[in-house]
Short mmCIF file of N, CA and C in Angstrom, two decimals:
data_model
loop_
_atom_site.label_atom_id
_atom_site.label_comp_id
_atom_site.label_asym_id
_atom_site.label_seq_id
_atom_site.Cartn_x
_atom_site.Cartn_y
_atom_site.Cartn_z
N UNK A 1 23.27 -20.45 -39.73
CA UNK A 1 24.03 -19.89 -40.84
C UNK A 1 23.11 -18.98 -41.63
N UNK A 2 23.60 -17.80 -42.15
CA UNK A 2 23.22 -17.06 -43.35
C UNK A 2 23.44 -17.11 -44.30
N UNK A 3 22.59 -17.80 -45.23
CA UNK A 3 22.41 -18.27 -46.37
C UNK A 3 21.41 -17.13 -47.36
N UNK A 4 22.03 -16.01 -47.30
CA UNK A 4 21.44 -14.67 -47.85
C UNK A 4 21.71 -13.55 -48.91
N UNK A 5 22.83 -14.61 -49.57
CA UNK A 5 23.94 -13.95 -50.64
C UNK A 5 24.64 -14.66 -51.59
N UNK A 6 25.23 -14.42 -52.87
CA UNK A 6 25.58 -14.76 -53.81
C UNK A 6 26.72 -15.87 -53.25
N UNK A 7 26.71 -17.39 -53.73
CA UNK A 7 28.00 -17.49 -53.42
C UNK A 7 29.55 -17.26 -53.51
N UNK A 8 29.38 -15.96 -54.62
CA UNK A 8 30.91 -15.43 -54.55
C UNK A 8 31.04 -14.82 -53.38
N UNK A 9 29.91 -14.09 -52.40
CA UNK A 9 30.59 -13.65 -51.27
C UNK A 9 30.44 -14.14 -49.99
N UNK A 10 30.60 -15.43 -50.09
CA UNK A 10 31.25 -16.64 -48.98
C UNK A 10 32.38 -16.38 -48.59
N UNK A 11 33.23 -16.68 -47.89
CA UNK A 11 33.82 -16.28 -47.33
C UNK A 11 34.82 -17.72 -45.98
N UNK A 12 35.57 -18.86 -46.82
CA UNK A 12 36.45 -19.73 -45.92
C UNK A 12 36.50 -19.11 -44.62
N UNK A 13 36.18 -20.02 -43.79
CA UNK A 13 36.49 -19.14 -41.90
C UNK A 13 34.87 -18.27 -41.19
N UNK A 14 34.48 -17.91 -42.16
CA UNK A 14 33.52 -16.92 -41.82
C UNK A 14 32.65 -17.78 -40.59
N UNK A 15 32.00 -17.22 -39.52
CA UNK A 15 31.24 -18.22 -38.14
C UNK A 15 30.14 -16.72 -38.05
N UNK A 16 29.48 -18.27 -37.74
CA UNK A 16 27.73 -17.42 -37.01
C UNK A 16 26.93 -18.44 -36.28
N UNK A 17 26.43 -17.80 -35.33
CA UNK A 17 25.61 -18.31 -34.28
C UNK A 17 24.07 -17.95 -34.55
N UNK A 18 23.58 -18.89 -34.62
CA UNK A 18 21.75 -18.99 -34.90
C UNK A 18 21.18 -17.94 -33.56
N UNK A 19 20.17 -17.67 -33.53
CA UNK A 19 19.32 -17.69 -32.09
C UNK A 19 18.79 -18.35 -31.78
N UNK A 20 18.20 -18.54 -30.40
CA UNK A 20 18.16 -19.25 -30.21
C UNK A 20 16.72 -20.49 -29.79
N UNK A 21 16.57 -21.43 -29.83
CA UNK A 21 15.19 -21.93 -30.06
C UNK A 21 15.09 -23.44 -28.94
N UNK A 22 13.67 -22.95 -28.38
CA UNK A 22 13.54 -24.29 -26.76
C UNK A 22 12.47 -25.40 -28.03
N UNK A 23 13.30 -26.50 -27.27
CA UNK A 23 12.42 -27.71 -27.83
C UNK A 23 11.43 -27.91 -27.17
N UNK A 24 10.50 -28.33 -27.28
CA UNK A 24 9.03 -28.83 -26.26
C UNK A 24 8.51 -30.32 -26.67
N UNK A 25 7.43 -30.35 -25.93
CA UNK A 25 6.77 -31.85 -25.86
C UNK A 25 5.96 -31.44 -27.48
N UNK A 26 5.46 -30.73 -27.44
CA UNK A 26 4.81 -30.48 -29.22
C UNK A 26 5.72 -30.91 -29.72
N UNK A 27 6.92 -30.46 -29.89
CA UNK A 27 7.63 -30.27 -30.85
C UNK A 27 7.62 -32.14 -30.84
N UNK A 28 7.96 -32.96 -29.89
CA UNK A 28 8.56 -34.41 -30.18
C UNK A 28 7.22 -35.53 -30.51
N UNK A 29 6.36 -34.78 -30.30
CA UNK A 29 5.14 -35.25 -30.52
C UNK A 29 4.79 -34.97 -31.62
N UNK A 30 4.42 -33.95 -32.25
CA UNK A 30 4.27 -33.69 -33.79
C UNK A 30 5.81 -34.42 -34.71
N UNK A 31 6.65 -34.54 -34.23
CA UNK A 31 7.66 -35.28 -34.96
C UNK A 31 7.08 -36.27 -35.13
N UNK A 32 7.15 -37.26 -34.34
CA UNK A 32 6.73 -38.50 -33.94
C UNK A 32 5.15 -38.70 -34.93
N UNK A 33 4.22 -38.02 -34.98
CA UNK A 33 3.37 -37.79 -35.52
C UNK A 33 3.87 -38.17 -37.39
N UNK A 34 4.18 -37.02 -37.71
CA UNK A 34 4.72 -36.89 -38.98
C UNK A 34 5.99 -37.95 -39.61
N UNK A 35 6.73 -38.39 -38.71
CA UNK A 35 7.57 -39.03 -39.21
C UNK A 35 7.72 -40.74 -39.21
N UNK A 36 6.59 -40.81 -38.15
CA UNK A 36 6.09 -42.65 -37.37
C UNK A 36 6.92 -42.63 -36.90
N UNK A 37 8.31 -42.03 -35.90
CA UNK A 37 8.95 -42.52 -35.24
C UNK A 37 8.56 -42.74 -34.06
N UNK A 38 7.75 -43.57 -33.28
CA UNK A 38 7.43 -43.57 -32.02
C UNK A 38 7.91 -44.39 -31.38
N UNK A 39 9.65 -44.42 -31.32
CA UNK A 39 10.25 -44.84 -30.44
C UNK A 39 10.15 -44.73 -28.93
N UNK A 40 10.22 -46.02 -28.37
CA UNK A 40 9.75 -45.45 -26.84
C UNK A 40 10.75 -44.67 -25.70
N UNK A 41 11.56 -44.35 -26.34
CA UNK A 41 12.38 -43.04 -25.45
C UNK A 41 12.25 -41.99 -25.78
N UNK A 42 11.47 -41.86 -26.94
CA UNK A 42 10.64 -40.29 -27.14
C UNK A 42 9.80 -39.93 -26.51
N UNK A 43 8.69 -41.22 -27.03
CA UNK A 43 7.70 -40.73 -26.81
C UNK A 43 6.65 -41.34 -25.00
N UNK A 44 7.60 -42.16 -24.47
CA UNK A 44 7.31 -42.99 -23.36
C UNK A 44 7.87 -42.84 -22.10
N UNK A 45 7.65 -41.90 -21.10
CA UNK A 45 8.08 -41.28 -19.97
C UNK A 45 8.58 -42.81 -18.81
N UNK A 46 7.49 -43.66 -18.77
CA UNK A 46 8.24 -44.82 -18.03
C UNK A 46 9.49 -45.74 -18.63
N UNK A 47 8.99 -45.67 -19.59
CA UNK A 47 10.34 -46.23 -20.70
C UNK A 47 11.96 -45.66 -20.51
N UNK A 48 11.28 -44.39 -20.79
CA UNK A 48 12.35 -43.27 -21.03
C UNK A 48 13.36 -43.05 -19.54
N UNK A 49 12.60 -43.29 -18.55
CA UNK A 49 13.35 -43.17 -17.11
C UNK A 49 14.04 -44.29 -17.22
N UNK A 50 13.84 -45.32 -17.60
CA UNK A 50 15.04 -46.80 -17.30
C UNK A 50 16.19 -46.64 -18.07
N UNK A 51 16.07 -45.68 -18.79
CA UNK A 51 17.20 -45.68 -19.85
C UNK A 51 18.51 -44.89 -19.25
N UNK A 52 19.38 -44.91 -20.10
CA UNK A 52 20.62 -44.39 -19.65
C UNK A 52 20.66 -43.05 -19.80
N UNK A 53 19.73 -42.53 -20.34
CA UNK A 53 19.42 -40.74 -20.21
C UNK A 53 18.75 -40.44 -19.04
N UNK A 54 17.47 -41.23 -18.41
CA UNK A 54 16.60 -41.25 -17.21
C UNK A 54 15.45 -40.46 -17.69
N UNK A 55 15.54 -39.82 -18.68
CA UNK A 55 14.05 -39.23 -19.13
C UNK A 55 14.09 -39.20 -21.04
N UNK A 56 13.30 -38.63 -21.23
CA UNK A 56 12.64 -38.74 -22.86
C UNK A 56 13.33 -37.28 -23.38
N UNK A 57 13.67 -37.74 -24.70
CA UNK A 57 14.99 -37.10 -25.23
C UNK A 57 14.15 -37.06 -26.67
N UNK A 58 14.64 -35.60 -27.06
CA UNK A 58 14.26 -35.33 -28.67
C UNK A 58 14.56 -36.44 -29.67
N UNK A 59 13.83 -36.86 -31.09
CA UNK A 59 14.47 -37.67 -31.55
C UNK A 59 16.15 -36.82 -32.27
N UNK A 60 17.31 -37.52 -32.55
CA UNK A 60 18.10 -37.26 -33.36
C UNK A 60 18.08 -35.83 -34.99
N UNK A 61 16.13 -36.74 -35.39
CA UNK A 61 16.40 -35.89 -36.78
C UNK A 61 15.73 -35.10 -36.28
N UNK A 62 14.86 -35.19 -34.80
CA UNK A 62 14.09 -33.79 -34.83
C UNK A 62 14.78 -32.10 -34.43
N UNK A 63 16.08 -32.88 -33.76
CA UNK A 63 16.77 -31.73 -33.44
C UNK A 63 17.32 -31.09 -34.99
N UNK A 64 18.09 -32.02 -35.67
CA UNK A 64 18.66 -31.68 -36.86
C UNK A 64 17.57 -30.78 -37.86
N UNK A 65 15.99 -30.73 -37.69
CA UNK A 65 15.25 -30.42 -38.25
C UNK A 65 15.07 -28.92 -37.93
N UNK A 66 14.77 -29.27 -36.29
CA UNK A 66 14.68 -27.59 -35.67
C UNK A 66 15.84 -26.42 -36.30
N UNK A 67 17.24 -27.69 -36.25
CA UNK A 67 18.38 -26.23 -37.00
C UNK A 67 18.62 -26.30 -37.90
N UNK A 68 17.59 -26.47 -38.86
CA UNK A 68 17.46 -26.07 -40.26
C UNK A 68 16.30 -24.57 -40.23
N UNK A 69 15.53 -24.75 -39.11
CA UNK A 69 14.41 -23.73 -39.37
C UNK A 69 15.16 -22.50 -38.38
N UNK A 70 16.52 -22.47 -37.69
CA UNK A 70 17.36 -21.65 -37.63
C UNK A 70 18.27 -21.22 -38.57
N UNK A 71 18.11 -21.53 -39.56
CA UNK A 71 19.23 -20.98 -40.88
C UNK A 71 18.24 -19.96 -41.01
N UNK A 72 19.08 -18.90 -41.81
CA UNK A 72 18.32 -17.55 -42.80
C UNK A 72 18.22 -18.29 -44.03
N UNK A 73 17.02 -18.35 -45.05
CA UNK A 73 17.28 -18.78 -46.20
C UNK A 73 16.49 -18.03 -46.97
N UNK A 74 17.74 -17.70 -48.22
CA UNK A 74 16.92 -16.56 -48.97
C UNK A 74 16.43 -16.74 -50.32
N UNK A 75 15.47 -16.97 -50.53
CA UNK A 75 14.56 -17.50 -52.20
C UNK A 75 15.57 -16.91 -53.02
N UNK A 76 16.16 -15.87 -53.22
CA UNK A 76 16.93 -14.93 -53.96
C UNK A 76 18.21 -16.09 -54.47
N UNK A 77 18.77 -16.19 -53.33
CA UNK A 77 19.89 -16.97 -53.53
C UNK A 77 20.37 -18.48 -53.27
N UNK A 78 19.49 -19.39 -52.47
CA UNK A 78 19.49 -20.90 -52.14
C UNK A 78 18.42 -21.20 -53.73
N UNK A 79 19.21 -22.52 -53.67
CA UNK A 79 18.18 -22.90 -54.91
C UNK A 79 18.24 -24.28 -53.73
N UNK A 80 18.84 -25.37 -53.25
CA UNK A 80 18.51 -25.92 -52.60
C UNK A 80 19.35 -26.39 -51.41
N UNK A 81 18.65 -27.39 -50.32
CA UNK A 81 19.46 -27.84 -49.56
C UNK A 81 20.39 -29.33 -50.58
N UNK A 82 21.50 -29.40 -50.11
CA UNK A 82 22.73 -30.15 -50.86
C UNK A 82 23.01 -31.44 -50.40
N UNK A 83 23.06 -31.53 -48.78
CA UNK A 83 23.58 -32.35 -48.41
C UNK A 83 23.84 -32.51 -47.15
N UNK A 84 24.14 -33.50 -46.35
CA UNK A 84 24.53 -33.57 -45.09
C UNK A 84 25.70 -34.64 -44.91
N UNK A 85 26.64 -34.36 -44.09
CA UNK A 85 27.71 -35.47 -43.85
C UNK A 85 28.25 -35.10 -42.53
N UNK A 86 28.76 -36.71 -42.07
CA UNK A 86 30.06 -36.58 -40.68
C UNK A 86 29.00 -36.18 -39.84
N UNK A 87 27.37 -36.59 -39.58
CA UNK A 87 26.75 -36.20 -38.46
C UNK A 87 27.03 -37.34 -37.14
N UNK A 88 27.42 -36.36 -36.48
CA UNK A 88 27.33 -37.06 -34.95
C UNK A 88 26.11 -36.50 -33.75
N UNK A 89 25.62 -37.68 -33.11
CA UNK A 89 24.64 -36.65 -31.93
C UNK A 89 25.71 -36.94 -30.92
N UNK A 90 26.28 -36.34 -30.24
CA UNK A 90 27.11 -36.46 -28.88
C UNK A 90 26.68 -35.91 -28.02
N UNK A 91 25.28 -35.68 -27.71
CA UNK A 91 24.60 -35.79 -26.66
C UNK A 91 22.91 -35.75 -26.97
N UNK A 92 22.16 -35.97 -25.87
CA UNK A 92 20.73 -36.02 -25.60
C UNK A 92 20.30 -34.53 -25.74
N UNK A 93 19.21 -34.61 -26.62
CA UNK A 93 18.55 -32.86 -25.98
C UNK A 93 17.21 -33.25 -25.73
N UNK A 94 16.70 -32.60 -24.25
CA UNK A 94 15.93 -32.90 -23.39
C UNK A 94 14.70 -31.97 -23.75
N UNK A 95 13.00 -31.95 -23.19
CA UNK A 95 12.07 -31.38 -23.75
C UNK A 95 12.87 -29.70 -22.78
N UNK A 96 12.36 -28.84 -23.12
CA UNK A 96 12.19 -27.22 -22.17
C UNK A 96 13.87 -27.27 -22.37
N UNK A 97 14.52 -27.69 -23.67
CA UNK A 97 16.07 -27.65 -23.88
C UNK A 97 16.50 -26.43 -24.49
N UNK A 98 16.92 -25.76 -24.87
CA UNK A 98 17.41 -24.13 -25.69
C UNK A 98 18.49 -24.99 -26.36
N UNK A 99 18.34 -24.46 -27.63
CA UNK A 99 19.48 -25.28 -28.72
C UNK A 99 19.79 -23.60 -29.86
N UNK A 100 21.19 -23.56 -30.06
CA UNK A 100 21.33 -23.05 -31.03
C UNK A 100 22.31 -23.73 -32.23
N UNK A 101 23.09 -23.03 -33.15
CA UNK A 101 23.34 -23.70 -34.21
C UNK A 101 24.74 -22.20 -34.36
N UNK A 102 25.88 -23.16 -34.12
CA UNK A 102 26.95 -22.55 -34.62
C UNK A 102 27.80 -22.82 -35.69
N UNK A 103 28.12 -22.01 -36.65
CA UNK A 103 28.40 -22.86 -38.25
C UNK A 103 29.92 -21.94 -38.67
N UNK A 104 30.19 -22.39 -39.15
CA UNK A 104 31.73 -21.57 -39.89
C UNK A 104 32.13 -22.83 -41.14
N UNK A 105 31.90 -21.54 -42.31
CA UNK A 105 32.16 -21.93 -43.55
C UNK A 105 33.75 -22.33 -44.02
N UNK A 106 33.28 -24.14 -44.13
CA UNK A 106 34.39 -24.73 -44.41
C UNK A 106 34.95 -24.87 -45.95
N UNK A 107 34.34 -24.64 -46.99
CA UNK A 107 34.27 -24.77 -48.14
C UNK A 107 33.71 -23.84 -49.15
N UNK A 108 34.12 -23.89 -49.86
CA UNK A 108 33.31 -23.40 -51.83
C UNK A 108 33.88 -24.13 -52.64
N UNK A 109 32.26 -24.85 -53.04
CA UNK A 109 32.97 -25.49 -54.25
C UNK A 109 32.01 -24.76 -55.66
N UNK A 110 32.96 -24.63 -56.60
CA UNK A 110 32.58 -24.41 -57.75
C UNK A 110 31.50 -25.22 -58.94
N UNK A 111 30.33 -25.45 -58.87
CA UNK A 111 29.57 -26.31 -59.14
C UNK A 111 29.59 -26.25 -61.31
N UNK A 112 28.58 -24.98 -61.29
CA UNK A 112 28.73 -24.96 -62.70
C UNK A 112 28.62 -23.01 -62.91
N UNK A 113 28.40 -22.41 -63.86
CA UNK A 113 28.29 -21.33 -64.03
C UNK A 113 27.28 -20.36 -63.19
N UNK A 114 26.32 -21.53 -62.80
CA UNK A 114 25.08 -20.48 -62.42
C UNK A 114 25.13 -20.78 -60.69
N UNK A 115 26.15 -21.93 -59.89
CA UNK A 115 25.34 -22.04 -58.79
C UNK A 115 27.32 -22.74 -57.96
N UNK A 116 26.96 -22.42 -57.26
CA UNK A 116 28.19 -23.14 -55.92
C UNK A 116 27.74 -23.69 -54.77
N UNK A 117 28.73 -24.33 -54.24
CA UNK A 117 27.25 -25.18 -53.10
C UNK A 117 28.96 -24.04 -51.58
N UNK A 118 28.02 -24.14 -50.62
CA UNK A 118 28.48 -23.76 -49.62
C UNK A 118 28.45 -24.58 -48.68
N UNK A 119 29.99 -24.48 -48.32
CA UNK A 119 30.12 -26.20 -47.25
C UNK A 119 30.62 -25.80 -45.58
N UNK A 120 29.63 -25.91 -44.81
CA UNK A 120 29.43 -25.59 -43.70
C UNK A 120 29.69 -26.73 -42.42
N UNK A 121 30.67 -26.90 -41.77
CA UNK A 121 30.73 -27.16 -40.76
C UNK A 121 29.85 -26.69 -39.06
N UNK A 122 28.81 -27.55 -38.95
CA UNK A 122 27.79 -26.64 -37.76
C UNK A 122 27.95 -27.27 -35.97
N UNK A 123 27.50 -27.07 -35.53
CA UNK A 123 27.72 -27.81 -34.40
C UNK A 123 25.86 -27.11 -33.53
N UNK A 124 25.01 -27.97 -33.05
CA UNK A 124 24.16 -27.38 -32.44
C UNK A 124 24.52 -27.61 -31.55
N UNK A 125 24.44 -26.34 -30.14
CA UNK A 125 24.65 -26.24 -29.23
C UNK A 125 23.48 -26.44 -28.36
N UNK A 126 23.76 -26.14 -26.54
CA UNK A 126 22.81 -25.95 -25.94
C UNK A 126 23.49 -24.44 -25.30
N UNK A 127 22.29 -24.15 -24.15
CA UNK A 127 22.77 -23.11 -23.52
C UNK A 127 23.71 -22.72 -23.03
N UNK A 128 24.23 -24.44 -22.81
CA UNK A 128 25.80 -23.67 -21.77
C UNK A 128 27.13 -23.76 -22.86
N UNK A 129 26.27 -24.37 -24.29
CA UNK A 129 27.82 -23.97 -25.17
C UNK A 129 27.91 -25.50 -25.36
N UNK A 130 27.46 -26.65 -24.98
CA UNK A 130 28.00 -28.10 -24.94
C UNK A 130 27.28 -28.41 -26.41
N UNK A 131 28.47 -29.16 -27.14
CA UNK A 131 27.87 -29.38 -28.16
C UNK A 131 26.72 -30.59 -28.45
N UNK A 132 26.27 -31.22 -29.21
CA UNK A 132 24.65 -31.84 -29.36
C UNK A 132 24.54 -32.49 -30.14
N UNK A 133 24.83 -32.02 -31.27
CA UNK A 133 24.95 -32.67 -32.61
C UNK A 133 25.73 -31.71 -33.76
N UNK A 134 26.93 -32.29 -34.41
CA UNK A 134 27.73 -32.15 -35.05
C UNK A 134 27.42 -32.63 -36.67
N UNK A 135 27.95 -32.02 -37.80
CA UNK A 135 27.82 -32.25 -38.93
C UNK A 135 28.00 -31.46 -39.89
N UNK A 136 28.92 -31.54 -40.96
CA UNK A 136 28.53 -30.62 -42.08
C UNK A 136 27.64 -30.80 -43.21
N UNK A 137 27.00 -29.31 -43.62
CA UNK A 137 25.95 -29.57 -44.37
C UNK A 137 26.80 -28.62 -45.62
N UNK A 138 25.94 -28.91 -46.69
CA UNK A 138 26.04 -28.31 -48.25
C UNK A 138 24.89 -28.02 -48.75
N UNK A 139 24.78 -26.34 -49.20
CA UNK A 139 23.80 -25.75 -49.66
C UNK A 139 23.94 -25.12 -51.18
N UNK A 140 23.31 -25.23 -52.22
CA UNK A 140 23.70 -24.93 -53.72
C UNK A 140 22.43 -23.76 -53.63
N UNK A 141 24.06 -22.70 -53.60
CA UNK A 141 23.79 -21.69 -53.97
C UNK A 141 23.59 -20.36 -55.60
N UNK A 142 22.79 -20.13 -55.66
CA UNK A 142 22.76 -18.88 -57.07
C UNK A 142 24.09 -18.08 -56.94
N UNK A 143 24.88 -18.00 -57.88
CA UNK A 143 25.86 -17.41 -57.83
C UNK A 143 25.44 -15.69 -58.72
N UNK A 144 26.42 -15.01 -58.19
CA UNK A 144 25.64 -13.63 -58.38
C UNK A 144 25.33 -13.49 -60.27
N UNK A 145 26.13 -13.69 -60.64
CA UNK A 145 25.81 -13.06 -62.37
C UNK A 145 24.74 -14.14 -62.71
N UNK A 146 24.35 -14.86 -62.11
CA UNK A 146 23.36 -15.58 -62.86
C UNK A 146 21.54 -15.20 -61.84
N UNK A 147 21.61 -14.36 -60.85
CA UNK A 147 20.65 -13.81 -60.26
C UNK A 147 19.24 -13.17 -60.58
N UNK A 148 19.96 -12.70 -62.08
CA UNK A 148 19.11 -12.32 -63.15
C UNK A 148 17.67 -13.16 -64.07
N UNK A 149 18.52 -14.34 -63.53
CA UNK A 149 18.08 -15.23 -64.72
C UNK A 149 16.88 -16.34 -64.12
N UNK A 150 16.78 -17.07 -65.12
CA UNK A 150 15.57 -18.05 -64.59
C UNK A 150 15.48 -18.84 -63.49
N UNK A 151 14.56 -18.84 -62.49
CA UNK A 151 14.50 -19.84 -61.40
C UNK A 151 14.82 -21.19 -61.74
N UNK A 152 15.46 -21.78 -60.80
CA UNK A 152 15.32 -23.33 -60.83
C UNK A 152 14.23 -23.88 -60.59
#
């Protein structure tokens, strides 16, 4: 999603597709690192084969993490991330995986004078289009007449 403009010019319906980004063994390893999740279907290749996937699978938040660093986000106009809800993973994403992030704006809500949050329905994909993980997120946005004015 592009998160690069006032939220008066949001837009109900509006859809965009991220580009697109391969997961790797860094990537689940520095998770794992940073977050102590060292679950053994991440991070454990004999483990990981007995399982009902047959190999070692991204964690859940690390994918959700990667498609956050696929949003556009613009200092100008995000003051912050809002929220997350209704996440589903409905499938595994595997290491050497291509994931993108398809979003269409489900909402505006009117917060206070200076800011609106933008309510996004996303779905990360993989290459062939199968969806991955599902969820809408909420971002509180600078609304334009107040652009002028003091940072949060």
């Amino acid at each position: 999603m592009r998160f690069d403009r006032p939220f008066e010019r949001y837009v109900v319906g509006e859809r965009h597709r991220s580009r697109g980004r391969t997961v790797t063994e860094a990537d689940i390893v520095a998770f794992a690192g940073v977050s102590g999740d060292f679950f053994p279907l991440h991070v454990d290749e004999t483990y990981a084969r007995r399982t009902r996937f047959g190999r070692r699978i991204a964690h859940g938040m690390l994918t959700l993490s990667l498609a956050t660093g696929l949003y556009t986000l613009s200092p100008e106009w995000v003051i912050a991330f809002y929220g997350l809800d209704r996440v589903r993973f409905v499938r595994p994403v595997g290491i050497g995986e291509t994931i993108a992030v398809e979003s269409e704006v489900a909402g505006l809500l009117d917060r206070d004078p200076a800011s609106g949050i933008v309510v996004v329905d996303q779905t990360i994909v993989n290459a062939r289009g199968e969806a991955l993980v599902s969820g809408r997120i909420r971002m509180l946005v600078r609304k334009e007449s107040a652009s002028t004015g003091e940072r949060e």
